[in-house]
Short mmCIF file of C-alpha atoms in Angstrom, two decimals:
data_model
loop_
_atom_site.label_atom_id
_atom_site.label_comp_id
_atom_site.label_asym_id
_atom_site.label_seq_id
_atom_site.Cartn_x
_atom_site.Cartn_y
_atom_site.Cartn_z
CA UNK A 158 56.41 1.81 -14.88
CA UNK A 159 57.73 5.16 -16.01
CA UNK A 160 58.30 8.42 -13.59
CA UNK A 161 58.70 10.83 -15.91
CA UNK A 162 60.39 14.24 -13.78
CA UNK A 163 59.53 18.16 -14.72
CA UNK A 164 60.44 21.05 -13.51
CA UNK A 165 57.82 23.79 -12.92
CA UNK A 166 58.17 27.36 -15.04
CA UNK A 167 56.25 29.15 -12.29
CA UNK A 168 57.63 28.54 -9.00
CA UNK A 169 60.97 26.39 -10.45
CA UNK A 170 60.08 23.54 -8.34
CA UNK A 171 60.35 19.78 -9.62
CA UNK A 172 57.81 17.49 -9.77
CA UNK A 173 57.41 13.76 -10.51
CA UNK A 174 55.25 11.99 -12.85
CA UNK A 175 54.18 8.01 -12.04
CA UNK A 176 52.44 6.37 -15.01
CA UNK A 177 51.41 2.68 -14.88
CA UNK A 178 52.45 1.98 -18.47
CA UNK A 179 54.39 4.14 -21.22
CA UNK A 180 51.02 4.47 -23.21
CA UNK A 181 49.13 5.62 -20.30
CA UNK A 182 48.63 9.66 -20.86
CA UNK A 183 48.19 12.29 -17.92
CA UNK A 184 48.28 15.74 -18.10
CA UNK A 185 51.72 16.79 -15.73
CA UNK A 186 50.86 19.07 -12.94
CA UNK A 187 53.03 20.80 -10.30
CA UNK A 188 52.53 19.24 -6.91
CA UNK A 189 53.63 22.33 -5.71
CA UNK A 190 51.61 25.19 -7.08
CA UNK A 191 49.41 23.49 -9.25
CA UNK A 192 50.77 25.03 -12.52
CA UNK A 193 50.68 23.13 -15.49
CA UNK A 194 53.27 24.90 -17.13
CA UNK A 195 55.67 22.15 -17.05
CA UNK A 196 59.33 21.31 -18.73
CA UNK A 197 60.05 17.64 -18.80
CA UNK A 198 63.60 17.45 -17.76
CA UNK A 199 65.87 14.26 -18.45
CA UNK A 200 65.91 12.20 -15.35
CA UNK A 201 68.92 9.72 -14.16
CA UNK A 202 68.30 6.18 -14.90
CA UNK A 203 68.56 3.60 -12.62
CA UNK A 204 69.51 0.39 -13.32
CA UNK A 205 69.21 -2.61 -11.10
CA UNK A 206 72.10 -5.29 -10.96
CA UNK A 207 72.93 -7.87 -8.78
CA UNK A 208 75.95 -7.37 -6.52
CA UNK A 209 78.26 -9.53 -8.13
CA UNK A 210 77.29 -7.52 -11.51
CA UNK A 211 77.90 -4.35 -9.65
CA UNK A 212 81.23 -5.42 -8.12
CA UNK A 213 82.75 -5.70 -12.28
CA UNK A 214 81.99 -1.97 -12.49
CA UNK A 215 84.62 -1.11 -9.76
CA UNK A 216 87.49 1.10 -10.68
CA UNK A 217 90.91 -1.28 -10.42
CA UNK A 218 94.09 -0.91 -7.79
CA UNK A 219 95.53 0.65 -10.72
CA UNK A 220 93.75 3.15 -10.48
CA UNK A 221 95.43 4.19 -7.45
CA UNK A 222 98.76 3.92 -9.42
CA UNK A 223 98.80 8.08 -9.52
CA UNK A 224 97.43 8.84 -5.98
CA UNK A 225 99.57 10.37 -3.54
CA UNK A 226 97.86 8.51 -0.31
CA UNK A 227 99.84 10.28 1.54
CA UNK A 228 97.91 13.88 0.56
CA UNK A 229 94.14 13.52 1.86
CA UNK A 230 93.20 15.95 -1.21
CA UNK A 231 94.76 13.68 -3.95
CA UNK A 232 92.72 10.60 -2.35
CA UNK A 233 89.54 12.61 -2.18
CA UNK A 234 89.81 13.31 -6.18
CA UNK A 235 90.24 9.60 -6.69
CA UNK A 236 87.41 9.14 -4.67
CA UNK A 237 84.82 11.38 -6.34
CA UNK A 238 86.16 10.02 -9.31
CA UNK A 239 85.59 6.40 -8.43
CA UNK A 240 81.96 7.14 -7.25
CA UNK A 241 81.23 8.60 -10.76
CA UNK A 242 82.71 5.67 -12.38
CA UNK A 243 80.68 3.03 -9.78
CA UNK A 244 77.63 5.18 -11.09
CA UNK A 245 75.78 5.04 -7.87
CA UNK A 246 75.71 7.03 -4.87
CA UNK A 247 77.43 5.55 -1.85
CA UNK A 248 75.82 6.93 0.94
CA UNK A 249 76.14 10.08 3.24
CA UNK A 250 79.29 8.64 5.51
CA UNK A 251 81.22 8.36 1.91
CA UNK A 252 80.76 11.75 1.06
CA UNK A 253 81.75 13.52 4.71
CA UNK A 254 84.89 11.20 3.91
CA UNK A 255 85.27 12.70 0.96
CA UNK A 256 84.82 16.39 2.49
CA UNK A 257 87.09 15.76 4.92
CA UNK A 258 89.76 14.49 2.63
CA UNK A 259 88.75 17.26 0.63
CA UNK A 260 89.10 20.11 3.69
CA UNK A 261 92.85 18.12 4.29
CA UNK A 262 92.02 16.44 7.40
CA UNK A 263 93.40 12.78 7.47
CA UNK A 264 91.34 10.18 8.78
CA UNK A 265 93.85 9.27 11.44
CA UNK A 266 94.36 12.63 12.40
CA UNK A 267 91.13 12.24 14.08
CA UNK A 268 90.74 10.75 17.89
CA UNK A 269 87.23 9.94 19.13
CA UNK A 270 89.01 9.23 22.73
CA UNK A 271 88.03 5.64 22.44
CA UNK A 272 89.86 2.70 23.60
CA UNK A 273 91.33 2.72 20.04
CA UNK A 274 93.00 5.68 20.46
CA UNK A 275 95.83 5.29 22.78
CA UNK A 276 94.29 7.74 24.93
CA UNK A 277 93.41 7.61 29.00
#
């Protein structure tokens, strides 16, 4: 079942397409402003595997061989490039990792006054 994506040459909004089979036919129309003055643009493909089948896709330890860990910077490169090689998107709490590592804030830099933290 194809979803076919467009983007809309009036207001430059996109749009999705559901068709039940690849022979079905529909005219594309903007959901937006009802224009059908549509580009199809080339959508991402998704591709379902089991866990075990998406667990041979991760990036090895070696990988890690020319990381600095100790520079929250270098480790947030290595982790934008390990989500493009895992293909997927890991969630929201990866990426404000990633920002902070990015922004040069070390994740035990932070204290959320917890127990954890040594604080009273």
């Amino acid at each position: 079942m194809p979803i076919y994506e467009y983007r809309c040459n009036k207001c430059r909004r996109r749009t999705n397409q559901f068709l039940r089979s690849f022979s079905e036919q529909k005219t594309p129309l903007c959901s937006s402003c009802g224009s059908l003055d549509l580009t199809r643009l080339v959508s991402k493909v998704t591709v379902m595997k089991s866990l075990g089948e998406s667990l041979d896709w991760m990036p090895s330890y070696e990988s890690l061989s020319d990381v600095n860990e100790d520079d929250p910077r270098d480790m947030a490169r290595w982790m934008k490039r390990w989500r493009r090689e895992m293909g997927t998107e890991l969630g929201s709490e990866f990426r404000d990792m990633e920002d902070m590592l990015e922004a040069g804030i070390r994740p035990e830099d932070l204290s959320d006054g917890g127990e954890d933290s040594g604080e009273e």
